[in-house]
Every structure is written in C-alpha cells, then in structure tokens.
Coordinates of C-alpha atoms and ligand atoms in Angstrom, one line a residue:
M1471 CA 1.6 -17.3 16.3
E1472 CA -1.7 -17.4 18.3
S1473 CA 0.1 -17.1 21.6
Q1474 CA 2.3 -14.2 20.8
P1475 CA 1.2 -11.1 22.8
G1476 CA 1.4 -7.6 21.5
P1477 CA 0.2 -6.0 18.2
R1478 CA -0.2 -7.6 14.9
V1479 CA 0.5 -6.0 11.5
L1480 CA -1.9 -6.0 8.5
S1481 CA -1.7 -4.2 5.2
G1482 CA -3.0 -4.6 1.7
I1483 CA -2.3 -3.5 -1.8
M1484 CA -4.5 -3.5 -4.9
P1485 CA -3.6 -5.6 -8.0
T1486 CA -4.4 -2.8 -10.4
G1487 CA -2.0 -0.8 -12.6
S1488 CA 1.7 -1.2 -11.9
L1489 CA 3.4 -1.0 -8.6
H1490 CA 5.5 2.1 -8.3
L1491 CA 8.0 3.9 -6.1
G1492 CA 5.2 5.5 -4.1
N1493 CA 3.8 2.1 -3.1
Y1494 CA 7.4 0.9 -2.3
L1495 CA 8.6 3.8 -0.2
G1496 CA 5.2 4.6 1.3
A1497 CA 4.2 1.1 2.3
I1498 CA 6.2 -1.9 1.2
V1499 CA 9.6 -1.0 2.8
H1500 CA 7.8 -0.7 6.1
W1501 CA 6.1 -4.1 5.7
V1502 CA 9.5 -5.6 5.1
D1503 CA 10.8 -4.0 8.3
L1504 CA 7.8 -4.7 10.5
Q1505 CA 7.4 -8.4 9.5
H1506 CA 10.4 -9.2 11.7
R1507 CA 8.9 -7.5 14.8
Y1508 CA 5.3 -8.6 14.8
P1509 CA 3.1 -11.4 13.4
S1510 CA 2.3 -9.9 10.0
F1511 CA -0.3 -10.4 7.3
F1512 CA -0.1 -8.8 3.9
C1513 CA -2.9 -9.2 1.4
V1514 CA -3.3 -8.6 -2.3
V1515 CA -6.7 -7.1 -2.3
D1516 CA -8.4 -8.4 -5.4
L1517 CA -11.9 -7.8 -4.0
H1518 CA -11.0 -4.1 -3.8
A1519 CA -9.8 -4.2 -7.4
I1520 CA -13.2 -5.2 -8.7
T1521 CA -14.9 -2.1 -7.3
T1522 CA -13.9 -0.7 -10.7
P1523 CA -14.2 -2.8 -13.9
Q1524 CA -11.3 -5.3 -14.4
K1525 CA -10.7 -7.9 -17.1
P1526 CA -10.8 -11.3 -15.4
T1527 CA -7.7 -12.8 -17.0
E1528 CA -5.7 -9.6 -16.3
L1529 CA -6.9 -9.4 -12.7
H1530 CA -5.7 -13.0 -12.2
E1531 CA -2.3 -12.2 -13.7
K1532 CA -1.9 -8.9 -11.9
T1533 CA -2.6 -10.6 -8.6
R1534 CA 0.3 -12.9 -9.2
E1535 CA 2.5 -10.0 -10.4
V1536 CA 1.9 -8.0 -7.2
A1537 CA 2.4 -11.1 -5.0
G1538 CA 5.7 -11.8 -6.8
L1539 CA 6.8 -8.2 -6.4
L1540 CA 6.1 -8.2 -2.7
L1541 CA 8.2 -11.4 -2.3
A1542 CA 10.9 -9.8 -4.5
A1543 CA 10.9 -6.7 -2.4
G1544 CA 11.6 -8.7 0.7
I1545 CA 8.4 -10.1 2.2
D1546 CA 9.5 -13.4 3.6
P1547 CA 6.7 -16.1 3.6
S1548 CA 8.6 -18.0 6.3
V1549 CA 8.1 -15.0 8.6
A1550 CA 5.0 -13.2 7.3
T1551 CA 1.7 -14.4 5.9
I1552 CA 1.1 -13.3 2.3
F1553 CA -2.2 -14.1 0.7
V1554 CA -4.9 -13.1 -1.7
Q1555 CA -8.0 -11.4 -0.2
S1556 CA -10.6 -13.3 -2.2
H1557 CA -9.1 -16.7 -1.0
V1558 CA -10.2 -15.9 2.5
P1559 CA -14.0 -15.7 2.6
A1560 CA -14.1 -14.1 6.0
H1561 CA -13.2 -10.7 4.5
A1562 CA -16.4 -10.4 2.5
E1563 CA -18.5 -11.8 5.3
L1564 CA -17.3 -9.4 8.0
A1565 CA -17.5 -6.6 5.4
W1566 CA -21.2 -7.2 5.1
M1567 CA -21.7 -7.2 8.9
L1568 CA -19.8 -4.0 9.2
D1569 CA -21.8 -2.5 6.2
C1570 CA -24.8 -2.9 8.5
I1571 CA -23.3 -0.7 11.2
A1572 CA -21.5 1.9 9.0
S1573 CA -23.5 5.0 8.1
M1574 CA -24.1 6.3 4.6
G1575 CA -23.3 9.8 5.7
R1576 CA -19.9 8.7 6.9
L1577 CA -19.1 6.9 3.7
E1578 CA -20.3 9.8 1.6
R1579 CA -17.5 12.0 3.1
M1580 CA -14.7 9.6 2.0
T1581 CA -12.5 11.6 -0.3
Q1582 CA -11.2 8.7 -2.2
F1583 CA -14.7 7.7 -3.2
K1584 CA -15.3 11.3 -4.4
E1585 CA -12.1 11.3 -6.4
K1586 CA -12.6 7.9 -7.9
A1587 CA -16.3 8.2 -8.7
G1588 CA -15.8 11.8 -9.9
R1589 CA -18.7 13.1 -11.9
E1590 CA -19.9 9.5 -12.6
R1591 CA -21.2 9.2 -9.1
E1592 CA -24.6 7.8 -10.1
A1593 CA -22.9 5.1 -12.2
A1594 CA -20.2 4.2 -9.6
S1595 CA -20.6 0.7 -8.2
V1596 CA -22.0 0.1 -4.7
G1597 CA -18.7 -1.7 -4.1
L1598 CA -16.7 1.4 -4.7
F1599 CA -18.9 3.3 -2.2
A1600 CA -18.6 0.5 0.4
Y1601 CA -14.9 -0.1 -0.3
P1602 CA -13.6 1.5 3.0
V1603 CA -15.8 -0.9 5.0
L1604 CA -14.2 -3.9 3.3
Q1605 CA -10.8 -2.4 4.2
S1606 CA -11.9 -2.1 7.8
A1607 CA -12.9 -5.8 7.7
D1608 CA -9.4 -6.6 6.3
I1609 CA -7.8 -5.0 9.2
L1610 CA -10.1 -6.1 12.1
L1611 CA -10.0 -9.8 11.1
Y1612 CA -6.4 -9.9 12.2
S1613 CA -7.0 -8.6 15.7
G1614 CA -6.3 -12.0 17.2
R1615 CA -8.0 -13.5 20.3
P1616 CA -7.8 -11.9 22.8
P1617 CA -8.0 -8.7 20.7
R1618 CA -4.8 -6.8 20.2
P1619 CA -4.0 -3.6 18.4
V1620 CA -3.5 -3.9 14.6
L1621 CA -0.7 -1.8 13.2
V1622 CA -1.4 -0.8 9.6
P1623 CA 1.6 0.5 7.6
V1624 CA 0.2 2.7 4.8
G1625 CA 0.8 5.9 2.8
A1626 CA -0.8 9.1 3.9
D1627 CA -3.7 8.7 1.4
Q1628 CA -5.1 5.9 3.5
R1629 CA -5.5 8.0 6.7
Q1630 CA -9.2 8.6 6.4
H1631 CA -9.9 5.0 5.7
L1632 CA -8.1 4.0 8.9
E1633 CA -10.1 6.5 10.9
L1634 CA -13.2 4.7 9.7
A1635 CA -11.7 1.4 10.7
R1636 CA -11.0 2.7 14.2
D1637 CA -14.6 4.1 14.5
L1638 CA -16.2 0.9 13.2
A1639 CA -14.2 -1.2 15.7
A1640 CA -15.2 1.1 18.5
R1641 CA -18.8 1.1 17.5
F1642 CA -19.0 -2.6 17.2
N1643 CA -17.2 -3.2 20.5
H1644 CA -19.5 -0.8 22.2
R1645 CA -22.7 -2.3 20.9
F1646 CA -21.8 -6.0 21.0
G1647 CA -18.9 -6.5 23.4
V1648 CA -15.2 -6.3 22.7
V1649 CA -14.2 -8.4 19.7
F1650 CA -11.8 -6.2 17.7
G1651 CA -8.5 -4.6 18.6
E1652 CA -7.7 -1.0 17.7
P1653 CA -6.3 -0.3 14.3
E1654 CA -3.3 2.0 14.5
P1655 CA -2.0 3.7 11.3
V1656 CA 1.8 3.5 10.8
I1657 CA 2.5 6.4 8.4
S1658 CA 6.1 7.5 8.1
E1659 CA 7.2 11.1 8.0
A1660 CA 9.1 10.9 4.8
G1661 CA 7.8 8.9 1.9
A1662 CA 4.2 8.7 3.0
R1663 CA 3.3 10.8 0.0
I1664 CA 5.6 10.4 -3.0
M1665 CA 4.4 12.8 -5.7
G1666 CA 4.1 12.5 -9.4
L1667 CA 7.3 13.4 -11.4
Q1668 CA 5.4 15.5 -13.9
N1669 CA 2.8 16.9 -11.6
P1670 CA 4.4 17.0 -8.1
T1671 CA 1.2 18.5 -6.5
K1672 CA -0.5 15.1 -7.0
K1673 CA 0.6 11.8 -5.5
M1674 CA 2.3 9.3 -7.7
S1675 CA -0.5 6.9 -8.7
K1676 CA -1.0 3.5 -10.3
S1677 CA -3.9 4.8 -12.4
G1678 CA -2.2 8.0 -13.7
K1679 CA -2.4 8.5 -17.5
N1680 CA 1.1 10.0 -18.0
P1681 CA 3.8 7.3 -17.9
Y1682 CA 6.4 9.9 -17.2
D1683 CA 4.7 10.7 -13.9
T1684 CA 5.5 7.3 -12.3
I1685 CA 8.6 5.2 -11.7
R1686 CA 7.3 1.6 -11.9
L1687 CA 9.1 -1.1 -9.9
L1688 CA 9.5 -3.0 -13.2
D1689 CA 10.8 0.0 -15.3
S1690 CA 14.1 -0.7 -17.2
P1691 CA 17.2 1.4 -16.3
D1692 CA 16.7 3.5 -19.4
D1693 CA 13.1 4.2 -18.5
V1694 CA 14.2 5.3 -15.1
R1695 CA 16.9 7.6 -16.5
R1696 CA 14.5 9.1 -19.0
K1697 CA 11.7 9.7 -16.5
I1698 CA 14.0 11.3 -13.9
A1699 CA 15.7 13.5 -16.5
R1700 CA 12.2 14.8 -17.5
A1701 CA 11.0 15.3 -14.0
V1702 CA 9.7 18.8 -13.1
T1703 CA 12.0 20.6 -10.7
G1704 CA 10.9 24.2 -10.8
P1705 CA 12.9 27.4 -11.0
G1706 CA 16.2 28.0 -9.1
R1707 CA 19.5 26.2 -9.1
E1708 CA 20.3 25.3 -5.5
V1709 CA 19.7 21.7 -4.5
R1710 CA 17.9 22.2 -1.2
F1711 CA 14.9 20.6 0.6
D1712 CA 12.7 23.5 -0.2
E1713 CA 9.0 22.7 0.3
T1714 CA 7.9 25.6 -1.9
Q1715 CA 9.4 23.7 -4.8
P1716 CA 7.4 20.5 -4.8
G1717 CA 9.1 18.8 -7.7
L1718 CA 12.6 19.3 -6.3
Y1719 CA 11.5 18.4 -2.8
N1720 CA 10.0 15.2 -4.1
L1721 CA 13.2 14.1 -5.9
L1722 CA 15.2 14.9 -2.8
T1723 CA 12.9 12.9 -0.6
I1724 CA 13.3 9.9 -2.9
Y1725 CA 17.0 10.4 -2.8
Q1726 CA 16.9 10.6 1.0
L1727 CA 14.9 7.5 1.4
L1728 CA 17.0 5.4 -1.0
S1729 CA 20.4 6.6 0.2
G1730 CA 19.6 6.6 3.9
E1731 CA 21.6 9.9 4.3
S1732 CA 20.5 12.9 6.3
R1733 CA 19.0 15.9 4.7
S1734 CA 22.0 18.1 5.7
D1735 CA 24.5 15.6 4.3
I1736 CA 22.6 15.4 1.0
E1737 CA 22.5 19.2 0.8
S1738 CA 26.2 19.5 1.4
H1739 CA 26.9 16.7 -1.1
F1740 CA 25.1 18.7 -3.8
Q1741 CA 26.5 22.1 -2.8
G1742 CA 27.8 23.8 -6.0
K1743 CA 26.1 21.2 -8.2
G1744 CA 22.9 21.6 -10.1
Y1745 CA 19.6 19.8 -10.8
A1746 CA 21.2 17.8 -13.6
D1747 CA 23.6 16.3 -11.1
L1748 CA 20.9 15.5 -8.7
K1749 CA 18.8 13.8 -11.4
R1750 CA 21.8 11.8 -12.7
E1751 CA 22.7 10.5 -9.3
L1752 CA 19.1 9.9 -8.3
A1753 CA 18.4 7.8 -11.4
E1754 CA 21.4 5.6 -10.6
L1755 CA 20.3 5.2 -7.0
I1756 CA 16.9 4.1 -8.1
I1757 CA 18.3 1.7 -10.7
A1758 CA 20.6 0.2 -8.1
R1759 CA 17.7 -0.4 -5.7
L1760 CA 15.4 -1.8 -8.4
R1761 CA 17.9 -4.1 -10.1
P1762 CA 18.1 -6.9 -7.4
L1763 CA 14.4 -6.6 -6.9
Q1764 CA 13.7 -7.1 -10.6
E1765 CA 16.1 -10.0 -10.8
R1766 CA 14.4 -11.7 -7.8
Y1767 CA 11.1 -11.0 -9.4
Q1768 CA 12.0 -12.7 -12.7
E1769 CA 13.2 -15.8 -10.7
I1770 CA 10.0 -15.9 -8.7
R1771 CA 7.9 -15.7 -11.9
R1772 CA 9.7 -18.5 -13.6
D1773 CA 8.5 -20.9 -10.9
R1774 CA 4.7 -20.5 -11.1
A1775 CA 4.0 -23.5 -8.9
A1776 CA 6.2 -22.2 -6.1
L1777 CA 4.4 -18.9 -6.1
E1778 CA 1.0 -20.6 -6.0
G1779 CA 2.3 -22.7 -3.2
V1780 CA 3.3 -19.6 -1.2
L1781 CA -0.2 -18.1 -1.8
A1782 CA -2.0 -21.4 -0.9
E1783 CA 0.0 -21.6 2.4
G1784 CA -0.7 -17.9 3.1
C1785 CA -4.4 -18.6 2.5
Q1786 CA -4.5 -21.4 5.0
R1787 CA -2.7 -19.4 7.7
A1788 CA -4.9 -16.3 7.1
R1789 CA -8.1 -18.4 7.2
V1790 CA -7.3 -19.8 10.5
E1791 CA -6.6 -16.3 12.0
A1792 CA -9.5 -14.6 10.3
D1793 CA -12.1 -17.3 11.1
V1794 CA -11.5 -17.1 14.9
V1795 CA -12.2 -13.4 14.9
L1796 CA -15.1 -13.8 12.4
Q1797 CA -16.8 -16.4 14.6
A1798 CA -16.4 -14.2 17.7
A1799 CA -18.0 -11.3 15.8
K1800 CA -20.8 -13.4 14.5
S1801 CA -21.7 -14.8 17.9
A1802 CA -21.4 -11.3 19.5
M1803 CA -24.0 -10.1 16.9
G1804 CA -26.3 -13.1 17.4
L1805 CA -25.5 -14.8 14.1
G1806 CA -24.6 -18.4 13.5
Ligands
TYM2789 P1 -3.1 1.0 -2.9 O1 -3.1 -0.3 -3.6 O2 -3.6 2.2 -3.6 O3 -1.6 1.4 -2.4 C1 -0.9 0.4 -1.6 C2 -0.1 1.2 -0.6 O4 0.8 2.2 -1.2 C3 0.6 3.4 -0.6 N1 0.8 4.5 -1.6 C4 1.6 5.5 -1.5 N2 2.5 5.8 -0.6 C5 3.3 6.9 -0.8 N3 3.2 7.7 -1.9 C6 2.3 7.4 -2.9 N4 2.3 8.1 -4.0 C7 1.5 6.2 -2.7 N5 0.6 5.7 -3.5 C8 0.1 4.6 -2.8 C9 -0.9 3.4 -0.1 O5 -1.1 4.4 0.9 C10 -1.0 2.0 0.4 O6 -0.5 1.9 1.7 N6 -7.1 0.8 0.1 C11 -5.7 0.4 0.0 C12 -5.5 -1.1 0.0 C13 -6.1 -1.8 1.2 C14 -5.6 -1.8 2.5 C15 -6.4 -2.6 3.3 C16 -4.5 -1.1 3.1 C17 -7.1 -2.6 1.2 N7 -7.3 -3.1 2.5 C18 -6.2 -2.8 4.6 C19 -4.3 -1.3 4.5 C20 -5.1 -2.1 5.2 C21 -5.2 0.9 -1.4 O7 -5.9 1.2 -2.3 O8 -3.8 0.8 -1.5

C-alpha cells in the first residue's frame, strides 16, 4: 500500500444514533465505490461521539453496529482498511498538536458547533468545540509518505470542517515543512444533502427527535412504507423535480439515486401518476435496497469474533499508516 502513488481516501462516521439513508447516499455509497480505486481508510469515530455524553456500554455496542453496517453496505476489508478511531492513538496525539496551531476565532465560526452547542454554549464540552481539529487529524494522518492528496467523501454538511482541515494542513506545512497532503472534499451533486421526510428544509439526521423524519438502514419494510407514506410533499399533483417543493424534490432525489435513472426518465415514468404512486414505488425501491444489506448485517452480527478480527486487523494497518505521518509531524515540530 505504501508504494502506491496517487491520492488516498479517508472518511469517518460517528457511532451515535442510527445510520440512515442520508449517511448511506451522501457518504457510504461513495466509500464503497472509491475503495476499489484508491488505498482507502474508513473509521468509526468514537472519539468524536464522546464530545457529547454517551453511555459507555451503548457506545461500545453502537461502534460494532456501525462497523457491521459499513461491511454490510459493501466496505470490503480485503480492499479497504476499516477501523475504530480510538484504537489508533495517533488521532488524539495529532489532534493535540493541531489544537496548538488552530485559532479560537476560527473554531468559533464553525456552524456545527453553534448548532450542537445551541444555547448551552457555556456547558458544551471543550471536546465539542475542538471536534473539527480532531477531524482534521483523522484526515491528515492518512496523507502517506511522501504526502499525497487525501480524498474525503462526505455529505455537504462537512464542507466547512474540510476547509479547516485544508487550512490547518497548509498552516502546518508552511511553518514546519511539508508533512501533510491536501485534503480534497468529494461531495456528490445529488445526495449530498438528503432532507428529513417530515421537515424537508432540514437534513435527515441521526439525532432527530421525530422517527418519521428518518429512514434508518435497519428499518423494517413496514416502517419504510409507513414513513414514506407520511412524508411531506407539498401542494400540487405533478411528479417533477421542482426545487420549490423541497419534500417532493427530496423524495425524487432518493428515487433517482436508488434507481440510477435520469431525471427526465423518472418524470416521464410518473407522468399522469400522482404522489401516492411515487411514494408506493419509492418505498419498494428503498426496501429492495435495504433488504440484502440487512441480511448481510444480521450475518455479520452473528459472528462477533469475526467482526472483532476485522477491526483488529484494520487497527494494525491504520496504526502503521498513521504512525509514519505522526512521527514526521512530531519531528517537524521539534517533538520526540
Ligand atoms: P456523521 O457521522 O454525522 O455522518 C457521516 C457521513 O454522512 C453524511 N451525512 C449526510 N449526507 C447526506 N445527507 C444527509 N442528511 C446526511 N447526514 C449525514 C455526513 O456528511 C458524513 O459524510 N464529522 C463527521 C465524521 C468524521 C469525519 C472525519 C468525516 C470524523 N472524522 C474525517 C470525514 C473525515 C460526522 O459527524 O459525520
């Protein structure tokens, strides 16, 4: 792996809440595709999860659930490296070093911190505030030696965090000599922002309170049918990609991504039909995509030792990669 030229791929996902269609269409499907083209690293970011309070036993279990779902969705551990962030100490170590070159002012402008901390800003953890710096460390550790660009497939909500990672890499390289490659966001045009089914002006989210807003990857067929049937569409009757109708537009986007058909083909398919037809067909499309994923997931979860084995091997491979870059960063900074 070390000798392969060209970019690397790194991305992460938090083991909080339940993985949903937004995570799948915005990020995971791209991971599955990119793993065959570049050396790829995917981490379950449990150190990010603890920036808000977590129950230890649940966190441990969720971490395995998310890892299992990534494997079920098509991440292939014989091709890509899948690991748990806290198993690779270099992440926390580089995060501290980058904390010392990141400015407070810059972090204060991070919209995700403002949203998550909300009115409880004073009570929010220091970890929540510094979260984007840890994310930068996650990415930059997989630059390789010599440094290469790191492609980061994510949804649109991560754009600002990736700008920070680019700036921190540039700042570090400028001050201490070139250690890190440049992070490059990979954000698809469609699917980068799957919206809530009940509130289509807000993204579908793991932490949402309304269960009808989100299609979870582990939802039963009946849940999917019920949720899609209840989804907000807005006024009108025609099934068209109309951005002024966010609910309808979101359902059609999901349909487009799952069917692989063009927008014009989809519009002609639904000509003369109504929203109820769209919802019925969309629900079946989602169920058909989730069924094999859920079956694989159940199989994976039955063999606990095998899953632990995959994570242990991923940890070994990730440590080797990350340590080389961490040592280079430490010696550039005069540490160690
Ligand atoms: P997280 O766990 O919130 O989400 C995981 C991935 O899913 C994408 N996503 C969405 N895409 C489309 N529509 C949605 N409604 C939607 N909701 C979530 C996210 O953009 C993300 O790609 N900070 C990151 C985790 C992280 C990370 C990293 C990512 C930690 N270190 C390093 C990339 C590189 C997060 O909270 O993702």
